[in-house]
Short mmCIF file of C-alpha atoms in Angstrom, two decimals:
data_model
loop_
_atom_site.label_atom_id
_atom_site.label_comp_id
_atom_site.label_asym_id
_atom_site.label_seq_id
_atom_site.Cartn_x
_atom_site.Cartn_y
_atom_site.Cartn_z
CA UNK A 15 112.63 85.91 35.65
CA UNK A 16 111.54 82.74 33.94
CA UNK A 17 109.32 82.37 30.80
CA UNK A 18 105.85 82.37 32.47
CA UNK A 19 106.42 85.51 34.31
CA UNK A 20 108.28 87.29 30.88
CA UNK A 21 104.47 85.86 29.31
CA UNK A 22 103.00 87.15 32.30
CA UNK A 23 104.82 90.29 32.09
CA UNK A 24 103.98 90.64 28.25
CA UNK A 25 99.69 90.12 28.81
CA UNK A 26 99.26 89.91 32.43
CA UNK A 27 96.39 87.65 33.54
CA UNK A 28 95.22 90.88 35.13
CA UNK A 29 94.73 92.67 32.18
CA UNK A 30 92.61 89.92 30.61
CA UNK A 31 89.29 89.85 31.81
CA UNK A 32 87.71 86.70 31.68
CA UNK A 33 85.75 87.57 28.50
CA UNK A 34 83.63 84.71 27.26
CA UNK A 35 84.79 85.30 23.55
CA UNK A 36 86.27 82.21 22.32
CA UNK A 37 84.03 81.76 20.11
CA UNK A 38 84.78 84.31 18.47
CA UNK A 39 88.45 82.88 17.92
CA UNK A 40 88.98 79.71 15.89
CA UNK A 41 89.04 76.63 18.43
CA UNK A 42 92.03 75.33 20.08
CA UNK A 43 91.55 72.12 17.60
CA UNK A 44 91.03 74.20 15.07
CA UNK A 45 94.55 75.84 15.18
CA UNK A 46 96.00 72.38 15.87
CA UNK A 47 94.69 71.73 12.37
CA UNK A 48 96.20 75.04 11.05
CA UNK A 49 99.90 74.19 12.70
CA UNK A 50 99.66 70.70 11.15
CA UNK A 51 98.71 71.89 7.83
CA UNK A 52 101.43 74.65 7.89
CA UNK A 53 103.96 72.05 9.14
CA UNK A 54 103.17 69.71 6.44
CA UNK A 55 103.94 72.45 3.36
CA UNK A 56 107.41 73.15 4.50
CA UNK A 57 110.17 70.99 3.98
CA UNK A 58 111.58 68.57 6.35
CA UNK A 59 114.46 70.70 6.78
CA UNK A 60 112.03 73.76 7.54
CA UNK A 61 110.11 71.71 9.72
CA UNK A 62 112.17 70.97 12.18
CA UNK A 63 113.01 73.89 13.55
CA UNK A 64 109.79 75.97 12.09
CA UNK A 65 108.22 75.71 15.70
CA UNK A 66 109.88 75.26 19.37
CA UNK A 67 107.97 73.21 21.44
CA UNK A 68 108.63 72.70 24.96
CA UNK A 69 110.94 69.73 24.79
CA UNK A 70 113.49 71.38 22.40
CA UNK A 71 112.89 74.49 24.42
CA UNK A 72 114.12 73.08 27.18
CA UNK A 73 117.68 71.86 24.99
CA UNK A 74 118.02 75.19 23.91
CA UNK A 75 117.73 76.63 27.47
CA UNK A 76 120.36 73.93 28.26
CA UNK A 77 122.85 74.47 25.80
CA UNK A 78 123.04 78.14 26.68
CA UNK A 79 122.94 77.97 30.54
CA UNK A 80 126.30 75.07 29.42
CA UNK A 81 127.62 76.07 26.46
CA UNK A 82 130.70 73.97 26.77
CA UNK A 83 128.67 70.22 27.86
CA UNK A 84 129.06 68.14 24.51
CA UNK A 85 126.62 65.81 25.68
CA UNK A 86 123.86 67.93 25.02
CA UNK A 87 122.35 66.81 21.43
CA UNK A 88 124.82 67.35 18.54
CA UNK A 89 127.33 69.62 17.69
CA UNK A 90 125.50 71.29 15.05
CA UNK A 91 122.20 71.44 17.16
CA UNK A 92 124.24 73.15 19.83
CA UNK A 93 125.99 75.72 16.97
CA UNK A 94 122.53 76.20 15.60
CA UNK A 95 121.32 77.04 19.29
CA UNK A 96 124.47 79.40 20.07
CA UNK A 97 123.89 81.44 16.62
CA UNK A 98 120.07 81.84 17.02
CA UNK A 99 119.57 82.70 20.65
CA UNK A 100 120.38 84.37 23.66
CA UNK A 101 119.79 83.52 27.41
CA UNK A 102 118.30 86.74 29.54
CA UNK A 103 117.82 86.57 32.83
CA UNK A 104 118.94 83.03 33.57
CA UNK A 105 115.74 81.43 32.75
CA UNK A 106 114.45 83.00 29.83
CA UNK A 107 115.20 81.87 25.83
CA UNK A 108 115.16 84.59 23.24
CA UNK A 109 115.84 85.52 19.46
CA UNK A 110 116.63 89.16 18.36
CA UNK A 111 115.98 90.56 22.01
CA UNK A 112 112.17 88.76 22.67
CA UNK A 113 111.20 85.58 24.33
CA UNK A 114 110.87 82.62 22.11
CA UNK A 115 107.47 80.87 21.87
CA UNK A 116 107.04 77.66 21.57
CA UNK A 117 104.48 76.13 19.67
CA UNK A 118 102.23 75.27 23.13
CA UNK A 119 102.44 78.61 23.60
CA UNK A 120 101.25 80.05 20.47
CA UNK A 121 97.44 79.91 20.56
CA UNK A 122 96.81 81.35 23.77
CA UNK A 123 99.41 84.28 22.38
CA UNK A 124 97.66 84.77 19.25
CA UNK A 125 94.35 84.97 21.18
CA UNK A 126 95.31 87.79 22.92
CA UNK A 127 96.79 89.30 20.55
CA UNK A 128 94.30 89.20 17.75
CA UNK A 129 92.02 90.44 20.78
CA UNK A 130 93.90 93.41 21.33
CA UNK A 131 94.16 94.29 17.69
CA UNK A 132 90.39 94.07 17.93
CA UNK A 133 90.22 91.42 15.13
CA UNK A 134 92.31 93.96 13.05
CA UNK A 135 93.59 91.75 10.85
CA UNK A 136 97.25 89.97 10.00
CA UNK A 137 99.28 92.73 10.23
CA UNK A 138 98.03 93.94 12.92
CA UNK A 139 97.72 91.09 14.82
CA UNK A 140 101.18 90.45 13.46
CA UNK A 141 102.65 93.51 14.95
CA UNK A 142 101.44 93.15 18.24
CA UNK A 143 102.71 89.75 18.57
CA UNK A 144 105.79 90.45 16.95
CA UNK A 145 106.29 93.21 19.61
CA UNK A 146 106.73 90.84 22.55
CA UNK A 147 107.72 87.21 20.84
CA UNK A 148 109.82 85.59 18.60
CA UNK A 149 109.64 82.48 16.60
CA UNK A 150 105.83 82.57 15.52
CA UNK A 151 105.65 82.68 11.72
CA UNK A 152 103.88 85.05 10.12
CA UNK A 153 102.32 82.61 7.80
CA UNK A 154 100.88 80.81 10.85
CA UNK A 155 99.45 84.01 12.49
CA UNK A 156 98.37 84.74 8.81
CA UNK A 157 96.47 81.58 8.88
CA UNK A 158 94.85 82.03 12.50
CA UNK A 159 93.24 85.18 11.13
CA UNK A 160 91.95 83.69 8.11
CA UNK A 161 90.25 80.79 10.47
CA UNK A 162 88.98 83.66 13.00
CA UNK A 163 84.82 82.92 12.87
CA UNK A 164 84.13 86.95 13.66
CA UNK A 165 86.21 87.92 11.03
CA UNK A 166 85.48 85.32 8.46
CA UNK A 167 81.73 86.96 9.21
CA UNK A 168 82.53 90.66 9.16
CA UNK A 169 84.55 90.05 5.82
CA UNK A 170 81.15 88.42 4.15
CA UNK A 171 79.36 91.23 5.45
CA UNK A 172 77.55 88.59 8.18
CA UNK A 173 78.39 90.93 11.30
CA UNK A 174 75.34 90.10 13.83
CA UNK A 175 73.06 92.40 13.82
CA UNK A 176 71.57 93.71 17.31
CA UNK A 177 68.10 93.81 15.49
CA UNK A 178 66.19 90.76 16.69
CA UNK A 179 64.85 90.17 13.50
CA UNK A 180 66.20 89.62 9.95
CA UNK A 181 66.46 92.56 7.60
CA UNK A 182 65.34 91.84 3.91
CA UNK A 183 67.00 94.11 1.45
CA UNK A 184 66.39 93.59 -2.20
CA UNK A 185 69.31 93.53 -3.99
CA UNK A 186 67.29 93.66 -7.49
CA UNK A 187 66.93 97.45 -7.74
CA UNK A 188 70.09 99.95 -6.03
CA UNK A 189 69.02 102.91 -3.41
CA UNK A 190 70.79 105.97 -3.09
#
């Protein structure tokens, strides 16, 4: 099984209607922004390894199918790789038991996710994601929630309204 069809196997493109809700999500350039910004306040150490993308993917994915070839990177990449992940079925890259994301995966993962929490917030976008993947900080999911339009509106109390019109309420005097 390789890592598209674990992805595929963890939100099928079946069970995602073609909803036309990304607006409702913050942008794919937005979250660019929001990885950049989150790579920036760690330390280089942190940074380095904070996010997989596809190119160091594809290391790990070596050093585990070879564990023995020196050639790949350095010895303390490969002793980083050997202590951190595992190889499942032949193809696939994973931490604790779940897939590993990398970072070009992320957005489209988070989408989905904070979809299926129904904009629930964080943790509960959190948990959902954390269900199926590994490697996706909770700071940075933390983040994508915090730049999500629909709930940045629902938290100022901006939800649209179905009323065509604008409702005035005076705010002056309370009713009960």
């Amino acid at each position: 099984m390789t890592h598209s069809e674990i992805s595929d196997t963890y939100y099928p493109s079946y069970a995602m209607p073609h909803l036309n809700d990304y607006d409702q999500y913050p942008s794919f350039e937005e979250f660019e922004i929001i990885i950049q910004d989150y790579l920036k306040n760690l330390s280089s150490k942190k940074r380095d390894k904070a996010l997989i993308d596809r190119n160091r993917y594809v290391m790990i994915l070596q050093v585990l199918k070879d564990p023995r070839n020196t050639a790949i990177s350095t010895a303390q990449f490969r002793f980083w790789v050997k202590k951190m992940f595992q190889l499942h079925a032949k193809q696939v890259v994973c931490h604790d038991g779940k897939p590993v994301a990398t970072r070009e995966e992320i957005y489209g993962i988070l989408v989905h996710a904070h979809r299926e929490a129904h904009h629930g917030g964080r943790d509960k976008t959190s948990a959902l994601v954390r269900r199926r993947y590994s490697w996706i900080p909770k700071e940075l999911i933390a983040r994508f929630v915090r730049h999500c339009p629909f709930c940045i509106a629902r938290r100022n109390g901006n939800q649209q309204s179905s009323l065509p019109f604008d409702t005035y309420y005076d705010s002056g005097s309370p009713t009960y």
